[in-house]
N, C-alpha and C. Protein backbone atom coordinates (compact mmCIF):
# COMPACT_ATOMS: atom_id res chain seq x y z
N MET A 1 123.43 18.73 -65.89
CA MET A 1 123.46 17.92 -67.10
C MET A 1 122.18 18.21 -67.89
N ALA A 2 122.35 18.41 -69.19
CA ALA A 2 121.23 18.68 -70.06
C ALA A 2 121.38 17.84 -71.33
N LEU A 3 120.25 17.53 -71.94
CA LEU A 3 120.28 16.81 -73.21
C LEU A 3 120.24 17.85 -74.32
N VAL A 4 121.24 17.82 -75.16
CA VAL A 4 121.40 18.82 -76.20
C VAL A 4 121.57 18.14 -77.56
N LYS A 5 121.68 18.97 -78.57
CA LYS A 5 121.92 18.50 -79.93
C LYS A 5 123.43 18.49 -80.16
N CYS A 6 123.94 17.42 -80.73
CA CYS A 6 125.38 17.33 -81.02
C CYS A 6 125.75 18.42 -82.02
N PRO A 7 126.73 19.26 -81.72
CA PRO A 7 127.09 20.33 -82.65
C PRO A 7 127.76 19.82 -83.92
N GLU A 8 128.25 18.60 -83.92
CA GLU A 8 128.96 18.07 -85.08
C GLU A 8 128.00 17.37 -86.04
N CYS A 9 127.24 16.39 -85.54
CA CYS A 9 126.40 15.60 -86.44
C CYS A 9 124.91 15.91 -86.29
N GLY A 10 124.51 16.65 -85.24
CA GLY A 10 123.13 17.05 -85.08
C GLY A 10 122.25 16.01 -84.40
N ARG A 11 122.82 15.01 -83.81
CA ARG A 11 122.03 13.99 -83.12
C ARG A 11 121.32 14.62 -81.93
N GLU A 12 120.06 14.31 -81.77
CA GLU A 12 119.26 14.84 -80.67
C GLU A 12 119.53 14.05 -79.40
N ARG A 13 119.30 14.68 -78.27
CA ARG A 13 119.33 14.06 -76.95
C ARG A 13 120.70 13.45 -76.61
N VAL A 14 121.72 14.27 -76.74
CA VAL A 14 123.07 13.88 -76.32
C VAL A 14 123.39 14.68 -75.06
N SER A 15 123.93 14.05 -74.04
CA SER A 15 124.26 14.73 -72.80
C SER A 15 125.38 15.74 -73.05
N ASP A 16 125.23 16.94 -72.43
CA ASP A 16 126.27 17.96 -72.61
C ASP A 16 127.53 17.62 -71.82
N THR A 17 127.49 16.57 -71.00
CA THR A 17 128.68 16.14 -70.26
C THR A 17 129.30 14.89 -70.89
N ALA A 18 128.79 14.46 -72.05
CA ALA A 18 129.29 13.25 -72.71
C ALA A 18 130.68 13.49 -73.28
N GLU A 19 131.57 12.51 -73.09
CA GLU A 19 132.92 12.59 -73.64
C GLU A 19 132.87 12.54 -75.17
N ALA A 20 131.93 11.73 -75.70
CA ALA A 20 131.85 11.58 -77.15
C ALA A 20 130.41 11.35 -77.56
N CYS A 21 130.03 11.88 -78.72
CA CYS A 21 128.70 11.65 -79.28
C CYS A 21 128.62 10.18 -79.71
N PRO A 22 127.51 9.49 -79.43
CA PRO A 22 127.39 8.08 -79.82
C PRO A 22 127.44 7.87 -81.34
N ASP A 23 127.06 8.87 -82.12
CA ASP A 23 127.07 8.70 -83.58
C ASP A 23 128.42 9.03 -84.19
N CYS A 24 128.92 10.26 -83.90
CA CYS A 24 130.11 10.71 -84.63
C CYS A 24 131.37 10.76 -83.77
N GLY A 25 131.25 10.61 -82.44
CA GLY A 25 132.42 10.59 -81.57
C GLY A 25 132.93 11.99 -81.21
N TYR A 26 132.20 13.03 -81.54
CA TYR A 26 132.61 14.39 -81.24
C TYR A 26 132.58 14.62 -79.72
N ASN A 27 133.59 15.32 -79.16
CA ASN A 27 133.68 15.57 -77.72
C ASN A 27 132.70 16.69 -77.36
N VAL A 28 131.50 16.33 -76.94
CA VAL A 28 130.43 17.28 -76.67
C VAL A 28 130.74 18.10 -75.43
N ARG A 29 131.28 17.47 -74.40
CA ARG A 29 131.55 18.17 -73.16
C ARG A 29 132.57 19.29 -73.39
N ALA A 30 133.64 19.01 -74.11
CA ALA A 30 134.66 20.03 -74.37
C ALA A 30 134.07 21.20 -75.14
N TYR A 31 133.20 20.90 -76.09
CA TYR A 31 132.57 21.96 -76.88
C TYR A 31 131.75 22.87 -75.98
N TYR A 32 130.90 22.30 -75.13
CA TYR A 32 130.04 23.14 -74.29
C TYR A 32 130.84 23.84 -73.19
N GLU A 33 131.94 23.27 -72.76
CA GLU A 33 132.80 23.97 -71.81
C GLU A 33 133.43 25.19 -72.47
N ARG A 34 133.85 25.05 -73.73
CA ARG A 34 134.40 26.21 -74.45
C ARG A 34 133.35 27.29 -74.61
N VAL A 35 132.14 26.89 -74.99
CA VAL A 35 131.05 27.86 -75.17
C VAL A 35 130.77 28.58 -73.86
N LYS A 36 130.76 27.83 -72.77
CA LYS A 36 130.49 28.42 -71.46
C LYS A 36 131.59 29.42 -71.09
N GLU A 37 132.85 29.02 -71.32
CA GLU A 37 133.96 29.92 -71.02
C GLU A 37 133.90 31.19 -71.87
N GLU A 38 133.59 31.04 -73.14
CA GLU A 38 133.47 32.20 -74.01
C GLU A 38 132.36 33.14 -73.55
N ASN A 39 131.24 32.56 -73.16
CA ASN A 39 130.12 33.38 -72.66
C ASN A 39 130.50 34.12 -71.38
N GLU A 40 131.20 33.42 -70.49
CA GLU A 40 131.62 34.06 -69.24
C GLU A 40 132.60 35.20 -69.52
N LYS A 41 133.55 34.98 -70.44
CA LYS A 41 134.50 36.03 -70.79
C LYS A 41 133.77 37.22 -71.40
N ARG A 42 132.83 36.96 -72.28
CA ARG A 42 132.08 38.04 -72.93
C ARG A 42 131.29 38.84 -71.89
N LEU A 43 130.65 38.11 -70.96
CA LEU A 43 129.89 38.81 -69.90
C LEU A 43 130.81 39.65 -69.02
N GLU A 44 131.98 39.11 -68.68
CA GLU A 44 132.93 39.87 -67.88
C GLU A 44 133.38 41.13 -68.60
N GLU A 45 133.66 40.99 -69.90
CA GLU A 45 134.08 42.15 -70.68
C GLU A 45 132.96 43.18 -70.76
N GLU A 46 131.74 42.70 -70.95
CA GLU A 46 130.59 43.62 -70.99
C GLU A 46 130.42 44.34 -69.65
N GLU A 47 130.58 43.58 -68.56
CA GLU A 47 130.47 44.20 -67.24
C GLU A 47 131.57 45.23 -67.03
N LYS A 48 132.79 44.91 -67.48
CA LYS A 48 133.90 45.86 -67.36
C LYS A 48 133.61 47.13 -68.14
N THR A 49 133.17 46.94 -69.37
CA THR A 49 132.88 48.13 -70.19
C THR A 49 131.72 48.91 -69.61
N ASP A 50 130.72 48.23 -69.06
CA ASP A 50 129.58 48.92 -68.44
C ASP A 50 130.03 49.73 -67.23
N THR A 51 130.88 49.09 -66.38
CA THR A 51 131.35 49.83 -65.19
C THR A 51 132.24 50.99 -65.58
N GLU A 52 133.07 50.79 -66.61
CA GLU A 52 133.92 51.88 -67.08
C GLU A 52 133.07 53.02 -67.63
N LYS A 53 132.03 52.67 -68.37
CA LYS A 53 131.13 53.69 -68.91
C LYS A 53 130.43 54.44 -67.79
N GLU A 54 129.99 53.71 -66.77
CA GLU A 54 129.31 54.36 -65.64
C GLU A 54 130.26 55.31 -64.92
N GLN A 55 131.48 54.86 -64.69
CA GLN A 55 132.46 55.71 -64.01
C GLN A 55 132.77 56.95 -64.85
N ALA A 56 132.92 56.73 -66.14
CA ALA A 56 133.20 57.87 -67.01
C ALA A 56 132.03 58.83 -67.04
N SER A 57 130.81 58.32 -67.04
CA SER A 57 129.64 59.19 -67.08
C SER A 57 129.47 59.94 -65.76
N LYS A 58 129.85 59.30 -64.65
CA LYS A 58 129.76 59.97 -63.35
C LYS A 58 130.79 61.09 -63.25
N GLU A 59 131.96 60.83 -63.81
CA GLU A 59 133.02 61.82 -63.73
C GLU A 59 132.70 63.05 -64.57
N GLU A 60 132.08 62.85 -65.68
CA GLU A 60 131.77 63.96 -66.56
C GLU A 60 130.29 64.23 -66.56
N GLN A 61 129.95 65.47 -66.54
CA GLN A 61 128.55 65.85 -66.68
C GLN A 61 128.31 66.00 -68.18
N PRO A 62 127.46 65.17 -68.71
CA PRO A 62 127.28 65.21 -70.15
C PRO A 62 126.58 66.51 -70.61
N SER A 63 127.08 67.03 -71.66
CA SER A 63 126.44 68.20 -72.25
C SER A 63 125.38 67.72 -73.23
N LYS A 64 124.71 68.65 -73.87
CA LYS A 64 123.65 68.28 -74.80
C LYS A 64 124.21 67.48 -75.97
N GLU A 65 125.38 67.85 -76.44
CA GLU A 65 125.98 67.13 -77.55
C GLU A 65 126.36 65.70 -77.12
N GLU A 66 126.87 65.60 -75.92
CA GLU A 66 127.23 64.29 -75.41
C GLU A 66 126.00 63.41 -75.22
N LYS A 67 124.88 64.05 -74.79
CA LYS A 67 123.63 63.30 -74.64
C LYS A 67 123.17 62.76 -75.98
N THR A 68 123.27 63.57 -77.00
CA THR A 68 122.85 63.09 -78.33
C THR A 68 123.79 62.00 -78.82
N SER A 69 125.10 62.16 -78.51
CA SER A 69 126.02 61.10 -78.92
C SER A 69 125.74 59.80 -78.15
N GLU A 70 125.33 59.94 -76.90
CA GLU A 70 124.95 58.75 -76.12
C GLU A 70 123.72 58.10 -76.72
N GLU A 71 122.77 58.90 -77.15
CA GLU A 71 121.57 58.36 -77.78
C GLU A 71 121.95 57.64 -79.08
N GLU A 72 122.90 58.23 -79.81
CA GLU A 72 123.36 57.59 -81.04
C GLU A 72 124.05 56.26 -80.71
N ARG A 73 124.84 56.25 -79.64
CA ARG A 73 125.51 55.01 -79.22
C ARG A 73 124.48 53.93 -78.84
N VAL A 74 123.45 54.38 -78.12
CA VAL A 74 122.40 53.44 -77.74
C VAL A 74 121.73 52.88 -78.98
N LEU A 75 121.42 53.76 -79.92
CA LEU A 75 120.80 53.29 -81.17
C LEU A 75 121.74 52.35 -81.92
N ASN A 76 123.01 52.73 -81.97
CA ASN A 76 124.00 51.85 -82.61
C ASN A 76 124.10 50.51 -81.92
N ALA A 77 124.07 50.55 -80.57
CA ALA A 77 124.13 49.30 -79.80
C ALA A 77 122.90 48.44 -80.09
N GLU A 78 121.73 49.05 -80.20
CA GLU A 78 120.51 48.30 -80.51
C GLU A 78 120.61 47.69 -81.91
N LYS A 79 121.14 48.48 -82.85
CA LYS A 79 121.30 47.96 -84.21
C LYS A 79 122.26 46.77 -84.21
N GLU A 80 123.36 46.92 -83.47
CA GLU A 80 124.33 45.84 -83.39
C GLU A 80 123.73 44.59 -82.76
N SER A 81 122.92 44.79 -81.72
CA SER A 81 122.29 43.63 -81.07
C SER A 81 121.31 42.96 -82.02
N GLU A 82 120.59 43.75 -82.82
CA GLU A 82 119.68 43.17 -83.81
C GLU A 82 120.46 42.40 -84.87
N GLU A 83 121.58 42.98 -85.30
CA GLU A 83 122.42 42.29 -86.27
C GLU A 83 122.97 40.99 -85.69
N GLU A 84 123.37 41.02 -84.42
CA GLU A 84 123.86 39.81 -83.78
C GLU A 84 122.77 38.73 -83.72
N LYS A 85 121.55 39.18 -83.42
CA LYS A 85 120.43 38.22 -83.37
C LYS A 85 120.20 37.59 -84.74
N THR A 86 120.23 38.41 -85.79
CA THR A 86 120.02 37.85 -87.12
C THR A 86 121.17 36.91 -87.50
N LEU A 87 122.39 37.28 -87.11
CA LEU A 87 123.52 36.39 -87.37
C LEU A 87 123.37 35.07 -86.62
N GLU A 88 122.92 35.15 -85.37
CA GLU A 88 122.71 33.93 -84.59
C GLU A 88 121.65 33.05 -85.25
N LYS A 89 120.58 33.68 -85.75
CA LYS A 89 119.53 32.91 -86.42
C LYS A 89 120.08 32.25 -87.68
N GLU A 90 120.87 33.01 -88.45
CA GLU A 90 121.45 32.45 -89.66
C GLU A 90 122.40 31.29 -89.34
N THR A 91 123.24 31.46 -88.33
CA THR A 91 124.16 30.37 -87.97
C THR A 91 123.39 29.16 -87.47
N ALA A 92 122.31 29.41 -86.72
CA ALA A 92 121.50 28.28 -86.23
C ALA A 92 120.88 27.52 -87.41
N SER A 93 120.37 28.27 -88.40
CA SER A 93 119.77 27.59 -89.57
C SER A 93 120.83 26.86 -90.37
N LYS A 94 122.04 27.44 -90.49
CA LYS A 94 123.12 26.76 -91.19
C LYS A 94 123.53 25.49 -90.45
N GLU A 95 123.61 25.59 -89.13
CA GLU A 95 123.97 24.40 -88.34
C GLU A 95 122.93 23.31 -88.51
N GLU A 96 121.64 23.69 -88.56
CA GLU A 96 120.59 22.70 -88.76
C GLU A 96 120.73 22.03 -90.13
N SER A 97 120.98 22.84 -91.16
CA SER A 97 121.12 22.25 -92.49
C SER A 97 122.35 21.35 -92.56
N ILE A 98 123.43 21.75 -91.89
CA ILE A 98 124.63 20.90 -91.86
C ILE A 98 124.34 19.59 -91.14
N SER A 99 123.64 19.70 -90.01
CA SER A 99 123.33 18.48 -89.25
C SER A 99 122.39 17.57 -90.05
N GLU A 100 121.46 18.15 -90.80
CA GLU A 100 120.57 17.33 -91.62
C GLU A 100 121.38 16.61 -92.71
N ARG A 101 122.30 17.32 -93.34
CA ARG A 101 123.14 16.70 -94.37
C ARG A 101 124.00 15.59 -93.77
N GLN A 102 124.53 15.84 -92.58
CA GLN A 102 125.35 14.81 -91.93
C GLN A 102 124.52 13.59 -91.58
N ASN A 103 123.28 13.82 -91.12
CA ASN A 103 122.39 12.70 -90.81
C ASN A 103 122.10 11.90 -92.08
N GLU A 104 121.87 12.59 -93.19
CA GLU A 104 121.62 11.90 -94.45
C GLU A 104 122.85 11.08 -94.86
N ARG A 105 124.02 11.67 -94.70
CA ARG A 105 125.26 10.95 -95.03
C ARG A 105 125.41 9.70 -94.17
N MET A 106 125.15 9.86 -92.86
CA MET A 106 125.28 8.72 -91.94
C MET A 106 124.31 7.60 -92.35
N GLU A 107 123.07 7.99 -92.74
CA GLU A 107 122.10 6.99 -93.15
C GLU A 107 122.56 6.29 -94.43
N SER A 108 123.10 7.06 -95.38
CA SER A 108 123.57 6.43 -96.62
C SER A 108 124.76 5.51 -96.34
N VAL A 109 125.64 5.90 -95.42
CA VAL A 109 126.79 5.06 -95.07
C VAL A 109 126.29 3.76 -94.43
N ARG A 110 125.32 3.87 -93.53
CA ARG A 110 124.76 2.66 -92.90
C ARG A 110 124.12 1.75 -93.95
N TYR A 111 123.39 2.35 -94.90
CA TYR A 111 122.76 1.58 -95.96
C TYR A 111 123.81 0.84 -96.78
N LEU A 112 124.88 1.55 -97.14
CA LEU A 112 125.94 0.92 -97.92
C LEU A 112 126.63 -0.18 -97.14
N GLU A 113 126.88 0.05 -95.84
CA GLU A 113 127.52 -0.97 -95.01
C GLU A 113 126.65 -2.22 -94.94
N ASN A 114 125.33 -2.02 -94.76
CA ASN A 114 124.43 -3.18 -94.69
C ASN A 114 124.43 -3.92 -96.02
N GLY A 115 124.42 -3.20 -97.13
CA GLY A 115 124.47 -3.84 -98.44
C GLY A 115 125.75 -4.60 -98.64
N PHE A 116 126.88 -4.04 -98.19
CA PHE A 116 128.18 -4.70 -98.32
C PHE A 116 128.20 -5.97 -97.50
N GLN A 117 127.62 -5.94 -96.29
CA GLN A 117 127.59 -7.13 -95.45
C GLN A 117 126.75 -8.22 -96.11
N ILE A 118 125.65 -7.83 -96.74
CA ILE A 118 124.80 -8.82 -97.42
C ILE A 118 125.56 -9.43 -98.58
N GLN A 119 126.29 -8.60 -99.34
CA GLN A 119 127.07 -9.13 -100.45
C GLN A 119 128.13 -10.10 -99.96
N GLN A 120 128.79 -9.78 -98.86
CA GLN A 120 129.79 -10.69 -98.31
C GLN A 120 129.16 -12.02 -97.95
N LYS A 121 127.99 -11.98 -97.32
CA LYS A 121 127.31 -13.22 -96.94
C LYS A 121 126.97 -14.03 -98.19
N ASP A 122 126.49 -13.35 -99.23
CA ASP A 122 126.15 -14.05 -100.47
C ASP A 122 127.38 -14.69 -101.08
N ILE A 123 128.49 -13.98 -101.08
CA ILE A 123 129.73 -14.50 -101.66
C ILE A 123 130.20 -15.73 -100.88
N ILE A 124 130.15 -15.65 -99.57
CA ILE A 124 130.58 -16.77 -98.73
C ILE A 124 129.67 -17.98 -98.98
N LEU A 125 128.36 -17.74 -99.02
CA LEU A 125 127.42 -18.83 -99.25
C LEU A 125 127.66 -19.48 -100.61
N MET A 126 127.86 -18.66 -101.64
CA MET A 126 128.11 -19.20 -102.97
C MET A 126 129.43 -19.98 -103.02
N SER A 127 130.44 -19.48 -102.31
CA SER A 127 131.73 -20.19 -102.26
C SER A 127 131.57 -21.55 -101.61
N VAL A 128 130.87 -21.59 -100.49
CA VAL A 128 130.66 -22.86 -99.78
C VAL A 128 129.88 -23.83 -100.67
N LEU A 129 128.83 -23.34 -101.32
CA LEU A 129 128.06 -24.22 -102.21
C LEU A 129 128.91 -24.71 -103.36
N GLY A 130 129.77 -23.86 -103.91
CA GLY A 130 130.67 -24.27 -104.99
C GLY A 130 131.63 -25.36 -104.54
N ILE A 131 132.20 -25.19 -103.36
CA ILE A 131 133.13 -26.18 -102.82
C ILE A 131 132.42 -27.52 -102.60
N ILE A 132 131.21 -27.46 -102.05
CA ILE A 132 130.45 -28.69 -101.82
C ILE A 132 130.15 -29.38 -103.15
N THR A 133 129.78 -28.60 -104.17
CA THR A 133 129.48 -29.16 -105.49
C THR A 133 130.72 -29.83 -106.08
N ILE A 134 131.85 -29.15 -105.98
CA ILE A 134 133.10 -29.72 -106.51
C ILE A 134 133.45 -31.02 -105.79
N LEU A 135 133.30 -31.03 -104.46
CA LEU A 135 133.60 -32.25 -103.70
C LEU A 135 132.67 -33.39 -104.10
N LEU A 136 131.39 -33.07 -104.31
CA LEU A 136 130.46 -34.11 -104.74
C LEU A 136 130.85 -34.67 -106.11
N LEU A 137 131.19 -33.78 -107.03
CA LEU A 137 131.58 -34.24 -108.37
C LEU A 137 132.85 -35.11 -108.31
N VAL A 138 133.83 -34.66 -107.52
CA VAL A 138 135.06 -35.44 -107.37
C VAL A 138 134.73 -36.80 -106.75
N GLY A 139 133.86 -36.81 -105.76
CA GLY A 139 133.48 -38.07 -105.13
C GLY A 139 132.79 -39.02 -106.10
N ILE A 140 131.90 -38.46 -106.94
CA ILE A 140 131.20 -39.29 -107.92
C ILE A 140 132.18 -39.86 -108.93
N VAL A 141 133.08 -39.01 -109.42
CA VAL A 141 134.07 -39.48 -110.40
C VAL A 141 134.95 -40.57 -109.79
N CYS A 142 135.41 -40.33 -108.56
CA CYS A 142 136.25 -41.33 -107.90
C CYS A 142 135.49 -42.63 -107.69
N TYR A 143 134.25 -42.54 -107.27
CA TYR A 143 133.44 -43.74 -107.04
C TYR A 143 133.27 -44.54 -108.33
N THR A 144 132.95 -43.84 -109.42
CA THR A 144 132.76 -44.57 -110.69
C THR A 144 134.07 -45.18 -111.16
N ASN A 145 135.19 -44.49 -110.99
CA ASN A 145 136.49 -45.04 -111.38
C ASN A 145 136.84 -46.27 -110.55
N ILE A 146 136.59 -46.18 -109.25
CA ILE A 146 136.88 -47.32 -108.37
C ILE A 146 136.01 -48.51 -108.74
N LYS A 147 134.73 -48.23 -109.01
CA LYS A 147 133.82 -49.31 -109.36
C LYS A 147 134.25 -49.95 -110.69
N ALA A 148 134.66 -49.10 -111.63
CA ALA A 148 135.10 -49.62 -112.93
C ALA A 148 136.37 -50.43 -112.77
N SER A 149 137.29 -49.92 -111.97
CA SER A 149 138.55 -50.65 -111.81
C SER A 149 138.31 -51.97 -111.08
N ASN A 150 137.38 -52.00 -110.14
CA ASN A 150 137.06 -53.27 -109.46
C ASN A 150 136.47 -54.28 -110.44
N SER A 151 135.60 -53.79 -111.31
CA SER A 151 135.01 -54.72 -112.28
C SER A 151 136.07 -55.20 -113.26
N GLU A 152 137.04 -54.30 -113.61
CA GLU A 152 138.13 -54.71 -114.48
C GLU A 152 139.00 -55.75 -113.79
N LYS A 153 139.26 -55.55 -112.51
CA LYS A 153 140.06 -56.52 -111.78
C LYS A 153 139.36 -57.87 -111.74
N GLN A 154 138.07 -57.84 -111.53
CA GLN A 154 137.34 -59.11 -111.49
C GLN A 154 137.36 -59.78 -112.86
N LYS A 155 137.30 -58.90 -113.87
CA LYS A 155 137.28 -59.43 -115.22
C LYS A 155 138.60 -60.10 -115.56
N TYR A 156 139.73 -59.45 -115.19
CA TYR A 156 141.03 -59.95 -115.59
C TYR A 156 141.70 -60.82 -114.52
N CYS A 157 141.33 -60.64 -113.30
CA CYS A 157 142.05 -61.34 -112.25
C CYS A 157 141.28 -62.55 -111.71
N TYR A 158 140.17 -62.83 -112.28
CA TYR A 158 139.42 -63.95 -111.78
C TYR A 158 140.09 -65.23 -112.25
N ILE A 159 140.52 -66.00 -111.32
CA ILE A 159 141.15 -67.30 -111.65
C ILE A 159 140.22 -68.38 -111.15
N PRO A 160 139.71 -69.17 -112.05
CA PRO A 160 138.82 -70.23 -111.57
C PRO A 160 139.61 -71.27 -110.77
N SER A 161 138.94 -71.75 -109.83
CA SER A 161 139.64 -72.73 -109.00
C SER A 161 139.86 -74.01 -109.81
N VAL A 162 141.03 -74.45 -109.71
CA VAL A 162 141.38 -75.67 -110.42
C VAL A 162 141.46 -76.77 -109.39
N GLU A 163 140.67 -77.73 -109.64
CA GLU A 163 140.70 -78.83 -108.70
C GLU A 163 141.71 -79.84 -109.16
N ILE A 164 142.63 -80.03 -108.34
CA ILE A 164 143.62 -81.05 -108.66
C ILE A 164 143.45 -82.14 -107.61
N LYS A 165 143.16 -83.27 -108.10
CA LYS A 165 142.91 -84.38 -107.20
C LYS A 165 144.15 -85.27 -107.18
N ASP A 166 144.18 -86.05 -106.20
CA ASP A 166 145.33 -86.94 -106.09
C ASP A 166 145.41 -87.91 -107.27
N ASN A 167 144.27 -88.18 -107.78
CA ASN A 167 144.27 -89.16 -108.85
C ASN A 167 144.35 -88.53 -110.24
N SER A 168 144.45 -87.17 -110.29
CA SER A 168 144.52 -86.52 -111.61
C SER A 168 145.91 -86.69 -112.18
N SER A 169 145.94 -86.75 -113.45
CA SER A 169 147.21 -86.98 -114.13
C SER A 169 147.93 -85.67 -114.36
N GLU A 170 149.14 -85.80 -114.76
CA GLU A 170 149.93 -84.60 -115.04
C GLU A 170 149.34 -83.84 -116.20
N GLN A 171 148.80 -84.54 -117.09
CA GLN A 171 148.25 -83.89 -118.27
C GLN A 171 147.04 -83.05 -117.88
N GLU A 172 146.15 -83.55 -117.05
CA GLU A 172 144.99 -82.76 -116.60
C GLU A 172 145.47 -81.52 -115.85
N PHE A 173 146.49 -81.66 -115.06
CA PHE A 173 147.05 -80.52 -114.30
C PHE A 173 147.57 -79.46 -115.26
N LEU A 174 148.32 -79.85 -116.26
CA LEU A 174 148.86 -78.90 -117.24
C LEU A 174 147.75 -78.25 -118.04
N GLU A 175 146.72 -78.99 -118.42
CA GLU A 175 145.60 -78.40 -119.15
C GLU A 175 144.87 -77.36 -118.32
N ALA A 176 144.71 -77.61 -117.03
CA ALA A 176 144.05 -76.61 -116.17
C ALA A 176 144.88 -75.34 -116.07
N ILE A 177 146.21 -75.46 -115.99
CA ILE A 177 147.09 -74.29 -115.93
C ILE A 177 147.01 -73.53 -117.24
N LEU A 178 147.01 -74.21 -118.34
CA LEU A 178 146.93 -73.55 -119.66
C LEU A 178 145.60 -72.83 -119.82
N LYS A 179 144.51 -73.40 -119.37
CA LYS A 179 143.21 -72.73 -119.44
C LYS A 179 143.26 -71.43 -118.64
N CYS A 180 143.86 -71.48 -117.51
CA CYS A 180 143.97 -70.28 -116.65
C CYS A 180 144.84 -69.23 -117.34
N LYS A 181 145.93 -69.66 -117.95
CA LYS A 181 146.84 -68.75 -118.62
C LYS A 181 146.18 -68.13 -119.84
N VAL A 182 145.38 -68.87 -120.55
CA VAL A 182 144.68 -68.36 -121.74
C VAL A 182 143.70 -67.27 -121.31
N GLN A 183 143.06 -67.43 -120.22
CA GLN A 183 142.09 -66.45 -119.76
C GLN A 183 142.77 -65.11 -119.42
N HIS A 184 143.98 -65.14 -118.98
CA HIS A 184 144.66 -63.92 -118.58
C HIS A 184 145.50 -63.42 -119.70
């Protein structure tokens, strides 16, 4: 097990046996298994070609022309290996630039997500405050209406007690009823 760079997002210190990168979810283990298999196949092919070349060289005694052609092949092989090295360097630099861009994108996405969460919290808080304000206003209006209606009831429904005594006459009784009726 080794800690490597994620080939997809460029995150440092990801295990090469990890099923998924913690940042982007890329299957790191499968990638490195493919790379390993490709390297093994390439080495096997190189070994095959080397053994075939050795057998062919043993079978034939090279002449001077063949020796020069072998030298040319060696030079060509060296040129090809140098070209491969430069290509590897270029691909490595491209991968680094891609990983840097992906890291920047991930940071901007995180920034936007955090901003969106803050906006949601602000909206919820403002909604709750609005609802509380509306409820308070409704309560105040209802309270004042109830208080006003109670005072109106007292104003119109207040009936003074009429004392009717056993010794009061019918006329006093009727006058007390009329006074009450006039008030209402």
